[in-house]
Amino acid sequence: MISTPIRRLSRAQKMILSWYSINGRQGLPWRTTRDPYRVLVSELMLQQTQVSRVIPKYAAFIADFPTIQSLADAERTAVLRRWQGLGYNNRAVRLHALAKLVRDEYGGRIPRDYEGLRKLPGIGPYTAGAIMGFAYDSPAPCVDVNIQRVIARIGWDAKRGVSHDEIAEAALRLVTASRSPHEWHSALMDFGSTVCTAKNPGCASCGLRGICASKGARGDENDASAPQSRFSGSVRWHRGQVLRALLQGPKTVQELQSIKSADKELLQEAIAAMERERLIKLRGMRVILRNDG
DNA sequence: CTCCCGACTA
DNA sequence: TAGTCGGGAG
């Protein structure tokens, strides 16, 4: 009989788990804790940021802010300082706001349910599901691009195409069937980042060759992304420079313009954007990092 | 130069 | 639903 995607995926699940028991990434610091606060911090950091870059930042951050209480009580600038190098600084602002919200409105307790987590700033559909799985070992929708890719490839022929909804449904079915969402999502992610990679997937040595609907596909099946514009000299780069400077203390616009290699117009653009986002404020000629807002 | 990759906002 | 948000490794 014809193998359905669900059937294929169900078989693949066992194989991925067995692959994981041997090849899983050991020693990821957020995998050895079930503390919802630590899991939450790691997931916020891992949004848009590679594992290798998060590891040292996570350790330093947890050392400084070991509990959600300590984070809520900290100055925003102190949080931003510890976030330096991770990028997307608004994630740090949201995390700090989240901590204060939990302290002031939730009695210091992070919600234990998906919908409750979703209400918190910075927690979207993926992160809520990830926390459910990694902190509470509870099945919930949890589809990032890696999980999406692995499930799509195994279940459906890469040359065809499958809706996100179908993948989400299959993913939920799999995690619900698993004995441990924590183990299953860890396995899926490790498999996706080391074997079933976006480009040049390791099909040749993959144990799932026999059942995968997309075996041998070259990767990047539906890649229509535009080439990335350069970072150096961009507005984004200027934002980073401005933040770095202001972390040392208030600066005048003049002083900011003397930043090495800074462009006057792009710097103005960066300052305007950061002000709109309430990251900074202008007091006369002085620019300062906001501690609220 | 390319790659990574979720949440929020308008 | 399109645009914005990073910064370092390779």
mmCIF file of C-alpha atoms (C1' of nucleotides) in Angstrom:
data_model
loop_
_atom_site.group_PDB
_atom_site.id
_atom_site.type_symbol
_atom_site.label_atom_id
_atom_site.label_comp_id
_atom_site.label_asym_id
_atom_site.label_seq_id
_atom_site.Cartn_x
_atom_site.Cartn_y
_atom_site.Cartn_z
ATOM 1 C CA MET A 1 0.000 0.000 0.000
ATOM 2 C CA ILE A 2 0.999 3.623 -0.456
ATOM 3 C CA SER A 3 2.782 5.045 2.524
ATOM 4 C CA THR A 4 1.105 8.142 3.868
ATOM 5 C CA PRO A 5 3.122 11.060 5.215
ATOM 6 C CA ILE A 6 1.937 10.284 8.722
ATOM 7 C CA ARG A 7 2.949 6.674 8.426
ATOM 8 C CA ARG A 8 6.378 7.574 7.074
ATOM 9 C CA LEU A 9 6.868 10.159 9.785
ATOM 10 C CA SER A 10 5.819 7.763 12.470
ATOM 11 C CA ARG A 11 8.475 5.303 11.360
ATOM 12 C CA ALA A 12 10.994 8.100 10.975
ATOM 13 C CA GLN A 13 10.312 9.216 14.532
ATOM 14 C CA LYS A 14 11.637 5.978 15.959
ATOM 15 C CA MET A 15 14.719 6.164 13.783
ATOM 16 C CA ILE A 16 15.432 9.780 14.638
ATOM 17 C CA LEU A 17 15.125 8.996 18.335
ATOM 18 C CA SER A 18 17.523 6.140 18.019
ATOM 19 C CA TRP A 19 19.890 8.316 15.996
ATOM 20 C CA TYR A 20 19.625 10.932 18.727
ATOM 21 C CA SER A 21 20.479 8.521 21.501
ATOM 22 C CA ILE A 22 23.861 8.081 19.877
ATOM 23 C CA ASN A 23 24.507 11.335 18.033
ATOM 24 C CA GLY A 24 22.611 13.958 19.988
ATOM 25 C CA ARG A 25 24.425 17.114 20.973
ATOM 26 C CA GLN A 26 25.519 16.711 24.552
ATOM 27 C CA GLY A 27 26.288 19.512 26.896
ATOM 28 C CA LEU A 28 23.946 22.198 25.649
ATOM 29 C CA PRO A 29 23.526 24.046 28.958
ATOM 30 C CA TRP A 30 19.784 24.643 28.561
ATOM 31 C CA ARG A 31 19.161 20.960 28.068
ATOM 32 C CA THR A 32 20.286 20.016 31.536
ATOM 33 C CA THR A 33 17.731 22.181 33.270
ATOM 34 C CA ARG A 34 13.964 22.141 33.476
ATOM 35 C CA ASP A 35 13.807 25.544 35.122
ATOM 36 C CA PRO A 36 11.221 27.375 32.979
ATOM 37 C CA TYR A 37 13.089 30.647 33.447
ATOM 38 C CA ARG A 38 16.327 29.231 32.098
ATOM 39 C CA VAL A 39 14.566 27.490 29.255
ATOM 40 C CA LEU A 40 12.797 30.720 28.430
ATOM 41 C CA VAL A 41 16.031 32.710 28.405
ATOM 42 C CA SER A 42 17.702 30.163 26.154
ATOM 43 C CA GLU A 43 14.801 30.114 23.709
ATOM 44 C CA LEU A 44 14.679 33.889 23.493
ATOM 45 C CA MET A 45 18.413 33.892 22.774
ATOM 46 C CA LEU A 46 18.093 31.125 20.226
ATOM 47 C CA GLN A 47 15.574 33.077 18.175
ATOM 48 C CA GLN A 48 17.569 34.067 15.105
ATOM 49 C CA THR A 49 20.857 33.216 16.704
ATOM 50 C CA GLN A 50 23.118 30.202 16.300
ATOM 51 C CA VAL A 51 23.706 27.743 19.113
ATOM 52 C CA SER A 52 27.458 28.346 19.127
ATOM 53 C CA ARG A 53 26.964 32.027 19.776
ATOM 54 C CA VAL A 54 24.347 31.553 22.432
ATOM 55 C CA ILE A 55 26.332 29.146 24.617
ATOM 56 C CA PRO A 56 28.770 31.659 26.168
ATOM 57 C CA LYS A 57 26.183 34.452 26.317
ATOM 58 C CA TYR A 58 23.693 32.211 28.037
ATOM 59 C CA ALA A 59 26.184 31.245 30.724
ATOM 60 C CA ALA A 60 27.106 34.852 31.446
ATOM 61 C CA PHE A 61 23.489 35.960 31.437
ATOM 62 C CA ILE A 62 22.365 33.269 33.857
ATOM 63 C CA ALA A 63 25.332 34.021 36.098
ATOM 64 C CA ASP A 64 24.208 37.647 36.300
ATOM 65 C CA PHE A 65 20.480 36.967 36.387
ATOM 66 C CA PRO A 66 19.990 33.515 37.902
ATOM 67 C CA THR A 67 16.263 33.941 38.533
ATOM 68 C CA ILE A 68 13.396 35.766 36.924
ATOM 69 C CA GLN A 69 13.197 37.837 40.078
ATOM 70 C CA SER A 70 16.793 39.010 39.707
ATOM 71 C CA LEU A 71 16.169 39.842 36.063
ATOM 72 C CA ALA A 72 13.018 41.791 36.874
ATOM 73 C CA ASP A 73 14.900 43.774 39.502
ATOM 74 C CA ALA A 74 17.794 44.595 37.186
ATOM 75 C CA GLU A 75 18.262 47.811 35.226
ATOM 76 C CA ARG A 76 17.437 47.523 31.575
ATOM 77 C CA THR A 77 20.887 48.794 30.654
ATOM 78 C CA ALA A 78 22.463 45.981 32.646
ATOM 79 C CA VAL A 79 20.353 43.498 30.694
ATOM 80 C CA LEU A 80 21.292 45.103 27.397
ATOM 81 C CA ARG A 81 24.935 44.971 28.373
ATOM 82 C CA ARG A 82 24.759 41.247 28.903
ATOM 83 C CA TRP A 83 22.960 40.887 25.595
ATOM 84 C CA GLN A 84 25.783 42.583 23.680
ATOM 85 C CA GLY A 85 26.891 40.508 20.730
ATOM 86 C CA LEU A 86 23.652 38.601 20.330
ATOM 87 C CA GLY A 87 21.940 41.214 18.210
ATOM 88 C CA TYR A 88 18.238 41.951 17.912
ATOM 89 C CA ASN A 89 18.404 43.922 21.129
ATOM 90 C CA ASN A 90 14.662 44.331 21.297
ATOM 91 C CA ARG A 91 14.565 40.700 22.332
ATOM 92 C CA ALA A 92 16.448 41.700 25.481
ATOM 93 C CA VAL A 93 14.054 44.570 26.078
ATOM 94 C CA ARG A 94 11.091 42.207 25.733
ATOM 95 C CA LEU A 95 12.700 39.635 27.998
ATOM 96 C CA HIS A 96 13.235 42.260 30.645
ATOM 97 C CA ALA A 97 9.650 43.484 30.258
ATOM 98 C CA LEU A 98 8.502 39.883 30.500
ATOM 99 C CA ALA A 99 10.356 39.405 33.760
ATOM 100 C CA LYS A 100 8.836 42.513 35.262
ATOM 101 C CA LEU A 101 5.387 41.497 34.079
ATOM 102 C CA VAL A 102 5.746 38.053 35.627
ATOM 103 C CA ARG A 103 7.000 39.572 38.858
ATOM 104 C CA ASP A 104 4.246 42.185 39.077
ATOM 105 C CA GLU A 105 1.240 40.433 37.574
ATOM 106 C CA TYR A 106 1.904 36.710 37.797
ATOM 107 C CA GLY A 107 3.214 36.406 41.326
ATOM 108 C CA GLY A 108 6.646 35.607 39.955
ATOM 109 C CA ARG A 109 5.491 32.411 38.276
ATOM 110 C CA ILE A 110 5.940 31.734 34.588
ATOM 111 C CA PRO A 111 2.736 30.327 33.036
ATOM 112 C CA ARG A 112 2.615 26.575 32.591
ATOM 113 C CA ASP A 113 0.283 26.566 29.609
ATOM 114 C CA TYR A 114 0.741 27.461 25.966
ATOM 115 C CA GLU A 115 -1.844 30.231 25.805
ATOM 116 C CA GLY A 116 -0.521 31.799 28.973
ATOM 117 C CA LEU A 117 3.000 31.826 27.587
ATOM 118 C CA ARG A 118 1.807 33.341 24.327
ATOM 119 C CA LYS A 119 0.551 36.411 26.148
ATOM 120 C CA LEU A 120 4.059 37.304 27.311
ATOM 121 C CA PRO A 121 6.141 39.780 25.300
ATOM 122 C CA GLY A 122 8.631 38.104 22.988
ATOM 123 C CA ILE A 123 6.922 34.721 23.190
ATOM 124 C CA GLY A 124 5.481 33.779 19.808
ATOM 125 C CA PRO A 125 4.018 30.505 18.552
ATOM 126 C CA TYR A 126 7.332 28.702 18.294
ATOM 127 C CA THR A 127 8.814 29.817 21.604
ATOM 128 C CA ALA A 128 5.647 29.021 23.541
ATOM 129 C CA GLY A 129 5.722 25.485 22.173
ATOM 130 C CA ALA A 130 9.425 25.131 22.826
ATOM 131 C CA ILE A 131 9.026 26.135 26.458
ATOM 132 C CA MET A 132 6.126 23.727 26.897
ATOM 133 C CA GLY A 133 8.325 20.932 25.637
ATOM 134 C CA PHE A 134 11.664 21.802 27.163
ATOM 135 C CA ALA A 135 10.521 23.093 30.541
ATOM 136 C CA TYR A 136 7.401 21.064 31.196
ATOM 137 C CA ASP A 137 7.956 18.098 28.879
ATOM 138 C CA SER A 138 4.472 18.708 27.611
ATOM 139 C CA PRO A 139 3.297 18.312 23.991
ATOM 140 C CA ALA A 140 2.448 21.558 22.203
ATOM 141 C CA PRO A 141 2.715 22.983 18.680
ATOM 142 C CA CYS A 142 6.388 23.725 18.112
ATOM 143 C CA VAL A 143 7.545 24.278 14.554
ATOM 144 C CA ASP A 144 10.638 26.248 13.752
ATOM 145 C CA VAL A 145 12.170 26.253 10.282
ATOM 146 C CA ASN A 146 14.391 23.291 11.107
ATOM 147 C CA ILE A 147 11.569 21.129 12.368
ATOM 148 C CA GLN A 148 9.460 22.287 9.458
ATOM 149 C CA ARG A 149 12.145 21.278 6.978
ATOM 150 C CA VAL A 150 12.770 17.850 8.461
ATOM 151 C CA ILE A 151 9.099 16.954 8.660
ATOM 152 C CA ALA A 152 8.353 18.328 5.216
ATOM 153 C CA ARG A 153 11.175 16.366 3.613
ATOM 154 C CA ILE A 154 10.477 13.069 5.261
ATOM 155 C CA GLY A 155 6.736 13.220 4.830
ATOM 156 C CA TRP A 156 6.362 14.778 1.413
ATOM 157 C CA ASP A 157 8.389 14.699 -1.779
ATOM 158 C CA ALA A 158 10.480 17.854 -1.905
ATOM 159 C CA LYS A 159 9.593 18.388 -5.554
ATOM 160 C CA ARG A 160 5.953 18.741 -4.677
ATOM 161 C CA GLY A 161 5.247 21.050 -1.823
ATOM 162 C CA VAL A 162 3.173 20.954 1.263
ATOM 163 C CA SER A 163 1.306 23.567 3.223
ATOM 164 C CA HIS A 164 2.536 24.822 6.530
ATOM 165 C CA ASP A 165 -0.724 23.715 8.106
ATOM 166 C CA GLU A 166 -0.200 20.123 7.051
ATOM 167 C CA ILE A 167 3.286 20.172 8.518
ATOM 168 C CA ALA A 168 2.068 21.762 11.734
ATOM 169 C CA GLU A 169 -0.582 19.108 12.084
ATOM 170 C CA ALA A 170 1.886 16.299 11.511
ATOM 171 C CA ALA A 171 4.332 17.884 13.946
ATOM 172 C CA LEU A 172 1.728 18.096 16.673
ATOM 173 C CA ARG A 173 0.722 14.523 16.066
ATOM 174 C CA LEU A 174 4.296 13.359 16.420
ATOM 175 C CA VAL A 175 5.057 15.239 19.596
ATOM 176 C CA THR A 176 1.812 14.067 21.103
ATOM 177 C CA ALA A 177 2.700 10.482 20.274
ATOM 178 C CA SER A 178 6.185 10.798 21.729
ATOM 179 C CA ARG A 179 6.969 9.602 25.213
ATOM 180 C CA SER A 180 8.873 12.814 25.869
ATOM 181 C CA PRO A 181 8.383 16.105 24.005
ATOM 182 C CA HIS A 182 11.684 17.281 25.452
ATOM 183 C CA GLU A 183 13.531 14.323 24.012
ATOM 184 C CA TRP A 184 11.669 14.409 20.708
ATOM 185 C CA HIS A 185 12.192 18.075 19.988
ATOM 186 C CA SER A 186 15.830 17.840 20.994
ATOM 187 C CA ALA A 187 16.242 14.925 18.629
ATOM 188 C CA LEU A 188 14.457 16.675 15.772
ATOM 189 C CA MET A 189 16.544 19.791 16.168
ATOM 190 C CA ASP A 190 19.843 17.949 16.350
ATOM 191 C CA PHE A 191 18.928 15.850 13.373
ATOM 192 C CA GLY A 192 17.909 18.938 11.422
ATOM 193 C CA SER A 193 21.044 20.857 12.234
ATOM 194 C CA THR A 194 23.562 18.118 11.590
ATOM 195 C CA VAL A 195 22.104 15.656 9.063
ATOM 196 C CA CYS A 196 18.966 17.028 7.453
ATOM 197 C CA THR A 197 20.482 20.454 6.882
ATOM 198 C CA ALA A 198 18.977 23.145 4.690
ATOM 199 C CA LYS A 199 21.633 22.843 2.052
ATOM 200 C CA ASN A 200 23.685 19.817 1.176
ATOM 201 C CA PRO A 201 21.784 17.474 3.461
ATOM 202 C CA GLY A 202 23.631 14.309 4.405
ATOM 203 C CA CYS A 203 21.291 11.947 2.595
ATOM 204 C CA ALA A 204 24.117 9.634 1.568
ATOM 205 C CA SER A 205 24.801 8.615 5.142
ATOM 206 C CA CYS A 206 21.309 9.122 6.533
ATOM 207 C CA GLY A 207 19.621 6.133 8.109
ATOM 208 C CA LEU A 208 16.262 7.388 6.903
ATOM 209 C CA ARG A 209 17.134 6.995 3.234
ATOM 210 C CA GLY A 210 14.825 4.064 2.992
ATOM 211 C CA ILE A 211 11.675 5.871 4.013
ATOM 212 C CA CYS A 212 12.267 9.560 3.321
ATOM 213 C CA ALA A 213 10.001 11.009 0.644
ATOM 214 C CA SER A 214 12.683 13.477 -0.419
ATOM 215 C CA LYS A 215 15.817 11.356 -0.188
ATOM 216 C CA GLY A 216 18.596 12.693 -2.352
ATOM 217 C CA ALA A 217 17.040 16.111 -2.892
ATOM 218 C CA ARG A 218 19.754 18.675 -3.156
ATOM 219 C CA GLY A 219 18.409 20.946 -0.481
ATOM 220 C CA ASP A 220 16.985 24.447 -0.608
ATOM 221 C CA GLU A 221 13.919 22.989 -2.236
ATOM 222 C CA ASN A 222 11.835 26.125 -2.073
ATOM 223 C CA ASP A 223 14.451 28.757 -1.584
ATOM 224 C CA ALA A 224 13.329 32.009 -3.113
ATOM 225 C CA SER A 225 15.081 34.266 -0.672
ATOM 226 C CA ALA A 226 16.788 37.398 -1.901
ATOM 227 C CA PRO A 227 20.506 37.677 -1.331
ATOM 228 C CA GLN A 228 21.321 39.255 1.987
ATOM 229 C CA SER A 229 22.481 42.831 1.948
ATOM 230 C CA ARG A 230 25.777 43.562 3.594
ATOM 231 C CA PHE A 231 25.870 44.304 7.280
ATOM 232 C CA SER A 232 28.968 46.441 7.545
ATOM 233 C CA GLY A 233 28.038 50.067 7.073
ATOM 234 C CA SER A 234 24.294 49.379 7.146
ATOM 235 C CA VAL A 235 21.750 51.076 9.375
ATOM 236 C CA ARG A 236 21.797 47.921 11.437
ATOM 237 C CA TRP A 237 25.519 48.243 11.902
ATOM 238 C CA HIS A 238 25.071 51.859 12.990
ATOM 239 C CA ARG A 239 22.432 50.786 15.493
ATOM 240 C CA GLY A 240 24.876 48.362 17.005
ATOM 241 C CA GLN A 241 27.537 51.037 17.232
ATOM 242 C CA VAL A 242 25.158 53.515 18.847
ATOM 243 C CA LEU A 243 24.048 50.969 21.404
ATOM 244 C CA ARG A 244 27.609 49.990 22.200
ATOM 245 C CA ALA A 245 28.556 53.626 22.752
ATOM 246 C CA LEU A 246 25.516 54.421 24.890
ATOM 247 C CA LEU A 247 26.143 51.427 27.088
ATOM 248 C CA GLN A 248 29.210 53.322 28.276
ATOM 249 C CA GLY A 249 27.072 56.300 29.195
ATOM 250 C CA PRO A 250 25.143 59.199 27.608
ATOM 251 C CA LYS A 251 26.660 60.701 24.500
ATOM 252 C CA THR A 252 26.038 63.795 22.446
ATOM 253 C CA VAL A 253 24.989 63.417 18.842
ATOM 254 C CA GLN A 254 28.347 64.908 17.962
ATOM 255 C CA GLU A 255 30.170 62.238 19.889
ATOM 256 C CA LEU A 256 28.146 59.525 18.227
ATOM 257 C CA GLN A 257 28.974 60.934 14.837
ATOM 258 C CA SER A 258 32.643 60.588 15.607
ATOM 259 C CA ILE A 259 32.274 56.816 15.800
ATOM 260 C CA LYS A 260 34.845 55.220 13.556
ATOM 261 C CA SER A 261 33.542 54.687 10.014
ATOM 262 C CA ALA A 262 30.114 56.048 10.887
ATOM 263 C CA ASP A 263 28.052 57.711 8.188
ATOM 264 C CA LYS A 264 26.200 60.831 9.276
ATOM 265 C CA GLU A 265 22.890 60.105 7.553
ATOM 266 C CA LEU A 266 22.782 56.439 8.420
ATOM 267 C CA LEU A 267 23.614 57.311 11.990
ATOM 268 C CA GLN A 268 20.697 59.742 12.109
ATOM 269 C CA GLU A 269 18.485 57.039 10.677
ATOM 270 C CA ALA A 270 19.612 54.593 13.318
ATOM 271 C CA ILE A 271 19.049 57.109 16.100
ATOM 272 C CA ALA A 272 15.578 57.942 14.817
ATOM 273 C CA ALA A 273 14.606 54.280 14.624
ATOM 274 C CA MET A 274 15.913 53.521 18.091
ATOM 275 C CA GLU A 275 14.027 56.494 19.449
ATOM 276 C CA ARG A 276 10.807 55.315 17.787
ATOM 277 C CA GLU A 277 11.310 51.953 19.413
ATOM 278 C CA ARG A 278 11.779 53.671 22.770
ATOM 279 C CA LEU A 279 15.213 52.162 23.131
ATOM 280 C CA ILE A 280 16.816 55.584 23.533
ATOM 281 C CA LYS A 281 15.713 59.150 24.174
ATOM 282 C CA LEU A 282 17.078 62.572 23.336
ATOM 283 C CA ARG A 283 17.581 65.153 26.030
ATOM 284 C CA GLY A 284 18.779 68.292 24.350
ATOM 285 C CA MET A 285 21.868 67.232 22.485
ATOM 286 C CA ARG A 286 22.396 64.223 24.659
ATOM 287 C CA VAL A 287 21.340 60.738 23.714
ATOM 288 C CA ILE A 288 20.685 58.273 26.506
ATOM 289 C CA LEU A 289 19.540 54.712 26.817
ATOM 290 C CA ARG A 290 16.082 54.430 28.289
ATOM 291 C CA ASN A 291 15.605 52.333 31.349
ATOM 292 C CA ASP A 292 11.876 52.041 30.819
ATOM 293 C CA GLY A 293 9.370 52.086 28.165
ATOM 294 C "C1'" DC B 1 30.684 37.420 -0.046
ATOM 295 C "C1'" DT B 2 26.902 33.825 2.331
ATOM 296 C "C1'" DC B 3 24.666 31.828 6.121
ATOM 297 C "C1'" DC B 4 21.636 31.803 10.234
ATOM 298 C "C1'" DC B 5 16.026 32.329 11.163
ATOM 299 C "C1'" DG B 6 11.145 34.050 15.181
ATOM 300 C "C1'" DA B 7 8.412 38.022 16.815
ATOM 301 C "C1'" DC B 8 6.467 42.138 16.212
ATOM 302 C "C1'" DT B 9 4.538 46.090 13.792
ATOM 303 C "C1'" DA B 10 2.193 48.798 10.399
ATOM 304 C "C1'" DT C 1 1.332 40.089 4.678
ATOM 305 C "C1'" DA C 2 5.666 42.767 3.929
ATOM 306 C "C1'" DG C 3 9.257 44.973 6.314
ATOM 307 C "C1'" DT C 4 12.329 45.356 10.227
ATOM 308 C "C1'" DC C 5 15.342 43.731 13.717
ATOM 309 C "C1'" DG C 6 22.417 41.463 14.044
ATOM 310 C "C1'" DG C 7 26.724 40.346 14.260
ATOM 311 C "C1'" DG C 8 30.063 36.816 13.910
ATOM 312 C "C1'" DA C 9 31.745 32.511 11.634
ATOM 313 C "C1'" DG C 10 33.135 30.483 7.456
#
